[in-house]
Amino acid sequence: MLQGSTFSAIDKKLYVVYIDIKQELPKGIISDLDSVDWICIDNVDCSSITQQQSLFDLYNRNKLTSAKLIIAVSSSPNELNLLKDVKTRLSLVVTFIL
């Protein structure tokens, strides 16, 4: 579903980034997303503490932009083993539970 959203945004000529947390990511990629239209992050429930901290920072920076932040997780944010601040932020964004 999240990948479909990503392709739909690309079809609309939007600058989109799709990140699957399960895959090896270039260092700092979550921190370098300030100029995109849509940010789609998959499998957040599999993120490391460092990735969670970066996601928290991204959310806070994202509030100052017009970028859409779309998150996919395996259950509701409150049920996940994530940092408390990340759970709080995820409960405020569009979250797809697969």
PDB file of N, CA and C in Angstrom, residues 10-95:
ATOM      1  N   ILE A  10       4.704   9.824  -7.537  1.00  0.00           N
ATOM      2  CA  ILE A  10       5.664   9.987  -8.641  1.00  0.00           C
ATOM      3  C   ILE A  10       4.919  10.310  -9.929  1.00  0.00           C
ATOM      4  N   ASP A  11       3.797   9.612 -10.170  1.00  0.00           N
ATOM      5  CA  ASP A  11       2.989   9.883 -11.364  1.00  0.00           C
ATOM      6  C   ASP A  11       2.501  11.324 -11.396  1.00  0.00           C
ATOM      7  N   LYS A  12       2.327  11.922 -10.226  1.00  0.00           N
ATOM      8  CA  LYS A  12       1.876  13.308 -10.128  1.00  0.00           C
ATOM      9  C   LYS A  12       3.038  14.291 -10.155  1.00  0.00           C
ATOM     10  N   LYS A  13       4.231  13.758 -10.477  1.00  0.00           N
ATOM     11  CA  LYS A  13       5.445  14.576 -10.603  1.00  0.00           C
ATOM     12  C   LYS A  13       5.891  15.194  -9.266  1.00  0.00           C
ATOM     13  N   LEU A  14       5.587  14.507  -8.188  1.00  0.00           N
ATOM     14  CA  LEU A  14       6.034  14.957  -6.873  1.00  0.00           C
ATOM     15  C   LEU A  14       7.389  14.337  -6.561  1.00  0.00           C
ATOM     16  N   TYR A  15       8.162  15.007  -5.744  1.00  0.00           N
ATOM     17  CA  TYR A  15       9.457  14.498  -5.307  1.00  0.00           C
ATOM     18  C   TYR A  15       9.193  13.641  -4.070  1.00  0.00           C
ATOM     19  N   VAL A  16       9.343  12.323  -4.236  1.00  0.00           N
ATOM     20  CA  VAL A  16       8.968  11.356  -3.210  1.00  0.00           C
ATOM     21  C   VAL A  16      10.175  10.524  -2.812  1.00  0.00           C
ATOM     22  N   VAL A  17      10.249  10.224  -1.519  1.00  0.00           N
ATOM     23  CA  VAL A  17      11.273   9.315  -1.019  1.00  0.00           C
ATOM     24  C   VAL A  17      10.559   8.175  -0.310  1.00  0.00           C
ATOM     25  N   TYR A  18      10.889   6.943  -0.700  1.00  0.00           N
ATOM     26  CA  TYR A  18      10.374   5.747  -0.033  1.00  0.00           C
ATOM     27  C   TYR A  18      11.542   5.099   0.703  1.00  0.00           C
ATOM     28  N   ILE A  19      11.340   4.859   1.988  1.00  0.00           N
ATOM     29  CA  ILE A  19      12.382   4.239   2.807  1.00  0.00           C
ATOM     30  C   ILE A  19      11.793   3.012   3.486  1.00  0.00           C
ATOM     31  N   ASP A  20      12.448   1.877   3.313  1.00  0.00           N
ATOM     32  CA  ASP A  20      12.071   0.664   4.035  1.00  0.00           C
ATOM     33  C   ASP A  20      13.107   0.472   5.136  1.00  0.00           C
ATOM     34  N   ILE A  21      12.690   0.675   6.378  1.00  0.00           N
ATOM     35  CA  ILE A  21      13.598   0.598   7.525  1.00  0.00           C
ATOM     36  C   ILE A  21      14.275  -0.769   7.616  1.00  0.00           C
ATOM     37  N   LYS A  22      13.628  -1.816   7.092  1.00  0.00           N
ATOM     38  CA  LYS A  22      14.212  -3.164   7.165  1.00  0.00           C
ATOM     39  C   LYS A  22      15.467  -3.296   6.308  1.00  0.00           C
ATOM     40  N   GLN A  23      15.592  -2.448   5.300  1.00  0.00           N
ATOM     41  CA  GLN A  23      16.740  -2.538   4.412  1.00  0.00           C
ATOM     42  C   GLN A  23      17.866  -1.644   4.921  1.00  0.00           C
ATOM     43  N   GLU A  24      19.078  -2.010   4.551  1.00  0.00           N
ATOM     44  CA  GLU A  24      20.221  -1.198   4.953  1.00  0.00           C
ATOM     45  C   GLU A  24      20.107   0.172   4.299  1.00  0.00           C
ATOM     46  N   LEU A  25      20.244   1.202   5.110  1.00  0.00           N
ATOM     47  CA  LEU A  25      20.074   2.569   4.628  1.00  0.00           C
ATOM     48  C   LEU A  25      21.388   3.322   4.681  1.00  0.00           C
ATOM     49  N   PRO A  26      21.584   4.238   3.749  1.00  0.00           N
ATOM     50  CA  PRO A  26      22.768   5.091   3.850  1.00  0.00           C
ATOM     51  C   PRO A  26      22.705   5.893   5.147  1.00  0.00           C
ATOM     52  N   LYS A  27      23.822   6.056   5.781  1.00  0.00           N
ATOM     53  CA  LYS A  27      23.874   6.785   7.047  1.00  0.00           C
ATOM     54  C   LYS A  27      23.311   8.194   6.876  1.00  0.00           C
ATOM     55  N   GLY A  28      22.432   8.567   7.767  1.00  0.00           N
ATOM     56  CA  GLY A  28      21.874   9.912   7.776  1.00  0.00           C
ATOM     57  C   GLY A  28      20.762  10.174   6.788  1.00  0.00           C
ATOM     58  N   ILE A  29      20.273   9.157   6.073  1.00  0.00           N
ATOM     59  CA  ILE A  29      19.267   9.410   5.037  1.00  0.00           C
ATOM     60  C   ILE A  29      17.996  10.021   5.621  1.00  0.00           C
ATOM     61  N   ILE A  30      17.594   9.586   6.811  1.00  0.00           N
ATOM     62  CA  ILE A  30      16.383  10.129   7.407  1.00  0.00           C
ATOM     63  C   ILE A  30      16.575  11.595   7.771  1.00  0.00           C
ATOM     64  N   SER A  31      17.790  11.983   8.047  1.00  0.00           N
ATOM     65  CA  SER A  31      18.078  13.367   8.421  1.00  0.00           C
ATOM     66  C   SER A  31      18.137  14.311   7.226  1.00  0.00           C
ATOM     67  N   ASP A  32      18.246  13.777   5.999  1.00  0.00           N
ATOM     68  CA  ASP A  32      18.446  14.604   4.808  1.00  0.00           C
ATOM     69  C   ASP A  32      17.217  14.652   3.905  1.00  0.00           C
ATOM     70  N   LEU A  33      16.040  14.836   4.475  1.00  0.00           N
ATOM     71  CA  LEU A  33      14.813  14.790   3.680  1.00  0.00           C
ATOM     72  C   LEU A  33      14.029  16.099   3.721  1.00  0.00           C
ATOM     73  N   ASP A  34      14.716  17.198   3.786  1.00  0.00           N
ATOM     74  CA  ASP A  34      14.034  18.473   3.968  1.00  0.00           C
ATOM     75  C   ASP A  34      13.396  19.040   2.699  1.00  0.00           C
ATOM     76  N   SER A  35      13.765  18.567   1.525  1.00  0.00           N
ATOM     77  CA  SER A  35      13.270  19.198   0.303  1.00  0.00           C
ATOM     78  C   SER A  35      12.350  18.305  -0.525  1.00  0.00           C
ATOM     79  N   VAL A  36      11.686  17.338   0.095  1.00  0.00           N
ATOM     80  CA  VAL A  36      10.810  16.440  -0.651  1.00  0.00           C
ATOM     81  C   VAL A  36       9.346  16.795  -0.414  1.00  0.00           C
ATOM     82  N   ASP A  37       8.480  16.317  -1.337  1.00  0.00           N
ATOM     83  CA  ASP A  37       7.042  16.547  -1.204  1.00  0.00           C
ATOM     84  C   ASP A  37       6.388  15.494  -0.306  1.00  0.00           C
ATOM     85  N   TRP A  38       6.779  14.234  -0.508  1.00  0.00           N
ATOM     86  CA  TRP A  38       6.235  13.125   0.284  1.00  0.00           C
ATOM     87  C   TRP A  38       7.392  12.304   0.824  1.00  0.00           C
ATOM     88  N   ILE A  39       7.278  11.903   2.088  1.00  0.00           N
ATOM     89  CA  ILE A  39       8.247  11.006   2.711  1.00  0.00           C
ATOM     90  C   ILE A  39       7.471   9.778   3.172  1.00  0.00           C
ATOM     91  N   CYS A  40       7.757   8.636   2.569  1.00  0.00           N
ATOM     92  CA  CYS A  40       7.067   7.385   2.897  1.00  0.00           C
ATOM     93  C   CYS A  40       8.061   6.465   3.590  1.00  0.00           C
ATOM     94  N   ILE A  41       7.754   6.106   4.836  1.00  0.00           N
ATOM     95  CA  ILE A  41       8.667   5.268   5.609  1.00  0.00           C
ATOM     96  C   ILE A  41       7.935   4.004   6.023  1.00  0.00           C
ATOM     97  N   ASP A  42       8.475   2.873   5.584  1.00  0.00           N
ATOM     98  CA  ASP A  42       7.871   1.562   5.791  1.00  0.00           C
ATOM     99  C   ASP A  42       8.581   0.816   6.915  1.00  0.00           C
ATOM    100  N   ASN A  43       7.830  -0.020   7.606  1.00  0.00           N
ATOM    101  CA  ASN A  43       8.367  -0.913   8.642  1.00  0.00           C
ATOM    102  C   ASN A  43       9.033  -0.162   9.795  1.00  0.00           C
ATOM    103  N   VAL A  44       8.429   0.925  10.218  1.00  0.00           N
ATOM    104  CA  VAL A  44       8.988   1.720  11.310  1.00  0.00           C
ATOM    105  C   VAL A  44       9.119   0.892  12.581  1.00  0.00           C
ATOM    106  N   ASP A  45       8.261  -0.092  12.744  1.00  0.00           N
ATOM    107  CA  ASP A  45       8.317  -0.936  13.928  1.00  0.00           C
ATOM    108  C   ASP A  45       9.602  -1.761  13.996  1.00  0.00           C
ATOM    109  N   CYS A  46      10.361  -1.819  12.934  1.00  0.00           N
ATOM    110  CA  CYS A  46      11.634  -2.544  12.900  1.00  0.00           C
ATOM    111  C   CYS A  46      12.832  -1.610  13.074  1.00  0.00           C
ATOM    112  N   SER A  47      12.583  -0.364  13.389  1.00  0.00           N
ATOM    113  CA  SER A  47      13.664   0.624  13.437  1.00  0.00           C
ATOM    114  C   SER A  47      14.505   0.503  14.701  1.00  0.00           C
ATOM    115  N   SER A  48      15.769   0.850  14.542  1.00  0.00           N
ATOM    116  CA  SER A  48      16.701   0.870  15.670  1.00  0.00           C
ATOM    117  C   SER A  48      16.461   2.138  16.489  1.00  0.00           C
ATOM    118  N   ILE A  49      17.069   2.209  17.656  1.00  0.00           N
ATOM    119  CA  ILE A  49      16.953   3.401  18.493  1.00  0.00           C
ATOM    120  C   ILE A  49      17.461   4.633  17.735  1.00  0.00           C
ATOM    121  N   THR A  50      18.584   4.487  17.034  1.00  0.00           N
ATOM    122  CA  THR A  50      19.143   5.603  16.267  1.00  0.00           C
ATOM    123  C   THR A  50      18.166   6.048  15.177  1.00  0.00           C
ATOM    124  N   GLN A  51      17.560   5.092  14.470  1.00  0.00           N
ATOM    125  CA  GLN A  51      16.594   5.426  13.427  1.00  0.00           C
ATOM    126  C   GLN A  51      15.362   6.098  14.036  1.00  0.00           C
ATOM    127  N   GLN A  52      14.954   5.634  15.205  1.00  0.00           N
ATOM    128  CA  GLN A  52      13.805   6.234  15.871  1.00  0.00           C
ATOM    129  C   GLN A  52      14.091   7.683  16.263  1.00  0.00           C
ATOM    130  N   GLN A  53      15.283   7.930  16.742  1.00  0.00           N
ATOM    131  CA  GLN A  53      15.659   9.301  17.090  1.00  0.00           C
ATOM    132  C   GLN A  53      15.671  10.189  15.845  1.00  0.00           C
ATOM    133  N   SER A  54      16.172   9.645  14.732  1.00  0.00           N
ATOM    134  CA  SER A  54      16.178  10.400  13.471  1.00  0.00           C
ATOM    135  C   SER A  54      14.752  10.646  12.990  1.00  0.00           C
ATOM    136  N   LEU A  55      13.885   9.654  13.140  1.00  0.00           N
ATOM    137  CA  LEU A  55      12.489   9.803  12.750  1.00  0.00           C
ATOM    138  C   LEU A  55      11.799  10.878  13.595  1.00  0.00           C
ATOM    139  N   PHE A  56      12.082  10.894  14.872  1.00  0.00           N
ATOM    140  CA  PHE A  56      11.538  11.918  15.769  1.00  0.00           C
ATOM    141  C   PHE A  56      11.977  13.314  15.308  1.00  0.00           C
ATOM    142  N   ASP A  57      13.258  13.460  15.014  1.00  0.00           N
ATOM    143  CA  ASP A  57      13.776  14.739  14.525  1.00  0.00           C
ATOM    144  C   ASP A  57      13.143  15.117  13.191  1.00  0.00           C
ATOM    145  N   LEU A  58      12.985  14.126  12.296  1.00  0.00           N
ATOM    146  CA  LEU A  58      12.354  14.365  10.998  1.00  0.00           C
ATOM    147  C   LEU A  58      10.933  14.872  11.187  1.00  0.00           C
ATOM    148  N   TYR A  59      10.191  14.234  12.049  1.00  0.00           N
ATOM    149  CA  TYR A  59       8.813  14.667  12.295  1.00  0.00           C
ATOM    150  C   TYR A  59       8.787  16.135  12.744  1.00  0.00           C
ATOM    151  N   ASN A  60       9.639  16.477  13.685  1.00  0.00           N
ATOM    152  CA  ASN A  60       9.657  17.847  14.197  1.00  0.00           C
ATOM    153  C   ASN A  60      10.050  18.854  13.123  1.00  0.00           C
ATOM    154  N   ARG A  61      11.041  18.520  12.289  1.00  0.00           N
ATOM    155  CA  ARG A  61      11.427  19.411  11.185  1.00  0.00           C
ATOM    156  C   ARG A  61      10.323  19.485  10.139  1.00  0.00           C
ATOM    157  N   ASN A  62       9.662  18.359   9.918  1.00  0.00           N
ATOM    158  CA  ASN A  62       8.637  18.261   8.880  1.00  0.00           C
ATOM    159  C   ASN A  62       7.444  19.176   9.161  1.00  0.00           C
ATOM    160  N   LYS A  63       7.174  19.458  10.413  1.00  0.00           N
ATOM    161  CA  LYS A  63       6.059  20.338  10.767  1.00  0.00           C
ATOM    162  C   LYS A  63       6.238  21.726  10.172  1.00  0.00           C
ATOM    163  N   LEU A  64       7.471  22.101   9.859  1.00  0.00           N
ATOM    164  CA  LEU A  64       7.761  23.424   9.305  1.00  0.00           C
ATOM    165  C   LEU A  64       7.741  23.441   7.782  1.00  0.00           C
ATOM    166  N   THR A  65       7.448  22.301   7.157  1.00  0.00           N
ATOM    167  CA  THR A  65       7.436  22.199   5.698  1.00  0.00           C
ATOM    168  C   THR A  65       6.050  21.773   5.220  1.00  0.00           C
ATOM    169  N   SER A  66       5.905  21.692   3.918  1.00  0.00           N
ATOM    170  CA  SER A  66       4.638  21.215   3.349  1.00  0.00           C
ATOM    171  C   SER A  66       4.724  19.736   2.960  1.00  0.00           C
ATOM    172  N   ALA A  67       5.821  19.075   3.294  1.00  0.00           N
ATOM    173  CA  ALA A  67       5.990  17.661   2.952  1.00  0.00           C
ATOM    174  C   ALA A  67       4.985  16.794   3.699  1.00  0.00           C
ATOM    175  N   LYS A  68       4.531  15.749   3.026  1.00  0.00           N
ATOM    176  CA  LYS A  68       3.634  14.767   3.632  1.00  0.00           C
ATOM    177  C   LYS A  68       4.490  13.628   4.179  1.00  0.00           C
ATOM    178  N   LEU A  69       4.255  13.264   5.422  1.00  0.00           N
ATOM    179  CA  LEU A  69       4.979  12.167   6.057  1.00  0.00           C
ATOM    180  C   LEU A  69       4.008  11.011   6.215  1.00  0.00           C
ATOM    181  N   ILE A  70       4.299   9.901   5.531  1.00  0.00           N
ATOM    182  CA  ILE A  70       3.420   8.732   5.561  1.00  0.00           C
ATOM    183  C   ILE A  70       4.211   7.560   6.125  1.00  0.00           C
ATOM    184  N   ILE A  71       3.657   6.932   7.149  1.00  0.00           N
ATOM    185  CA  ILE A  71       4.336   5.886   7.890  1.00  0.00           C
ATOM    186  C   ILE A  71       3.542   4.585   7.787  1.00  0.00           C
ATOM    187  N   ALA A  72       4.236   3.457   7.657  1.00  0.00           N
ATOM    188  CA  ALA A  72       3.575   2.153   7.706  1.00  0.00           C
ATOM    189  C   ALA A  72       4.197   1.338   8.831  1.00  0.00           C
ATOM    190  N   VAL A  73       3.333   0.747   9.655  1.00  0.00           N
ATOM    191  CA  VAL A  73       3.769  -0.082  10.780  1.00  0.00           C
ATOM    192  C   VAL A  73       2.886  -1.325  10.846  1.00  0.00           C
ATOM    193  N   SER A  74       3.286  -2.294  11.684  1.00  0.00           N
ATOM    194  CA  SER A  74       2.553  -3.561  11.767  1.00  0.00           C
ATOM    195  C   SER A  74       1.374  -3.526  12.731  1.00  0.00           C
ATOM    196  N   SER A  75       1.314  -2.539  13.617  1.00  0.00           N
ATOM    197  CA  SER A  75       0.193  -2.393  14.550  1.00  0.00           C
ATOM    198  C   SER A  75       0.108  -0.925  14.964  1.00  0.00           C
ATOM    199  N   SER A  76      -0.855  -0.611  15.811  1.00  0.00           N
ATOM    200  CA  SER A  76      -1.000   0.796  16.196  1.00  0.00           C
ATOM    201  C   SER A  76       0.248   1.265  16.946  1.00  0.00           C
ATOM    202  N   PRO A  77       0.598   2.530  16.800  1.00  0.00           N
ATOM    203  CA  PRO A  77       1.829   3.045  17.418  1.00  0.00           C
ATOM    204  C   PRO A  77       1.935   2.759  18.917  1.00  0.00           C
ATOM    205  N   ASN A  78       0.830   2.828  19.632  1.00  0.00           N
ATOM    206  CA  ASN A  78       0.875   2.598  21.078  1.00  0.00           C
ATOM    207  C   ASN A  78       1.234   1.165  21.446  1.00  0.00           C
ATOM    208  N   GLU A  79       1.071   0.234  20.522  1.00  0.00           N
ATOM    209  CA  GLU A  79       1.381  -1.170  20.780  1.00  0.00           C
ATOM    210  C   GLU A  79       2.817  -1.533  20.403  1.00  0.00           C
ATOM    211  N   LEU A  80       3.539  -0.605  19.815  1.00  0.00           N
ATOM    212  CA  LEU A  80       4.878  -0.889  19.312  1.00  0.00           C
ATOM    213  C   LEU A  80       5.943  -0.665  20.378  1.00  0.00           C
ATOM    214  N   ASN A  81       7.051  -1.352  20.219  1.00  0.00           N
ATOM    215  CA  ASN A  81       8.196  -1.189  21.107  1.00  0.00           C
ATOM    216  C   ASN A  81       9.087  -0.078  20.534  1.00  0.00           C
ATOM    217  N   LEU A  82       8.632   1.150  20.699  1.00  0.00           N
ATOM    218  CA  LEU A  82       9.344   2.323  20.188  1.00  0.00           C
ATOM    219  C   LEU A  82       9.535   3.323  21.315  1.00  0.00           C
ATOM    220  N   LEU A  83      10.418   4.280  21.082  1.00  0.00           N
ATOM    221  CA  LEU A  83      10.591   5.363  22.039  1.00  0.00           C
ATOM    222  C   LEU A  83       9.251   6.073  22.265  1.00  0.00           C
ATOM    223  N   LYS A  84       9.007   6.478  23.492  1.00  0.00           N
ATOM    224  CA  LYS A  84       7.736   7.117  23.832  1.00  0.00           C
ATOM    225  C   LYS A  84       7.452   8.327  22.953  1.00  0.00           C
ATOM    226  N   ASP A  85       8.452   9.156  22.714  1.00  0.00           N
ATOM    227  CA  ASP A  85       8.260  10.344  21.879  1.00  0.00           C
ATOM    228  C   ASP A  85       7.895   9.972  20.448  1.00  0.00           C
ATOM    229  N   VAL A  86       8.470   8.896  19.947  1.00  0.00           N
ATOM    230  CA  VAL A  86       8.161   8.442  18.588  1.00  0.00           C
ATOM    231  C   VAL A  86       6.720   7.936  18.536  1.00  0.00           C
ATOM    232  N   LYS A  87       6.306   7.175  19.522  1.00  0.00           N
ATOM    233  CA  LYS A  87       4.917   6.702  19.577  1.00  0.00           C
ATOM    234  C   LYS A  87       3.945   7.873  19.550  1.00  0.00           C
ATOM    235  N   THR A  88       4.252   8.892  20.332  1.00  0.00           N
ATOM    236  CA  THR A  88       3.392  10.074  20.379  1.00  0.00           C
ATOM    237  C   THR A  88       3.307  10.731  19.013  1.00  0.00           C
ATOM    238  N   ARG A  89       4.453  10.914  18.356  1.00  0.00           N
ATOM    239  CA  ARG A  89       4.463  11.556  17.038  1.00  0.00           C
ATOM    240  C   ARG A  89       3.728  10.706  16.009  1.00  0.00           C
ATOM    241  N   LEU A  90       3.932   9.387  16.047  1.00  0.00           N
ATOM    242  CA  LEU A  90       3.272   8.508  15.080  1.00  0.00           C
ATOM    243  C   LEU A  90       1.764   8.517  15.248  1.00  0.00           C
ATOM    244  N   SER A  91       1.302   8.751  16.436  1.00  0.00           N
ATOM    245  CA  SER A  91      -0.147   8.801  16.639  1.00  0.00           C
ATOM    246  C   SER A  91      -0.748  10.069  16.026  1.00  0.00           C
ATOM    247  N   LEU A  92       0.101  11.021  15.625  1.00  0.00           N
ATOM    248  CA  LEU A  92      -0.363  12.283  15.047  1.00  0.00           C
ATOM    249  C   LEU A  92      -0.279  12.319  13.525  1.00  0.00           C
ATOM    250  N   VAL A  93       0.338  11.326  12.900  1.00  0.00           N
ATOM    251  CA  VAL A  93       0.493  11.321  11.441  1.00  0.00           C
ATOM    252  C   VAL A  93      -0.360  10.216  10.832  1.00  0.00           C
ATOM    253  N   VAL A  94      -0.489  10.246   9.512  1.00  0.00           N
ATOM    254  CA  VAL A  94      -1.190   9.191   8.812  1.00  0.00           C
ATOM    255  C   VAL A  94      -0.392   7.901   8.995  1.00  0.00           C
ATOM    256  N   THR A  95      -1.010   6.888   9.596  1.00  0.00           N
ATOM    257  CA  THR A  95      -0.320   5.643   9.876  1.00  0.00           C
ATOM    258  C   THR A  95      -1.110   4.501   9.269  1.00  0.00           C
TER     259      THR A  95
END
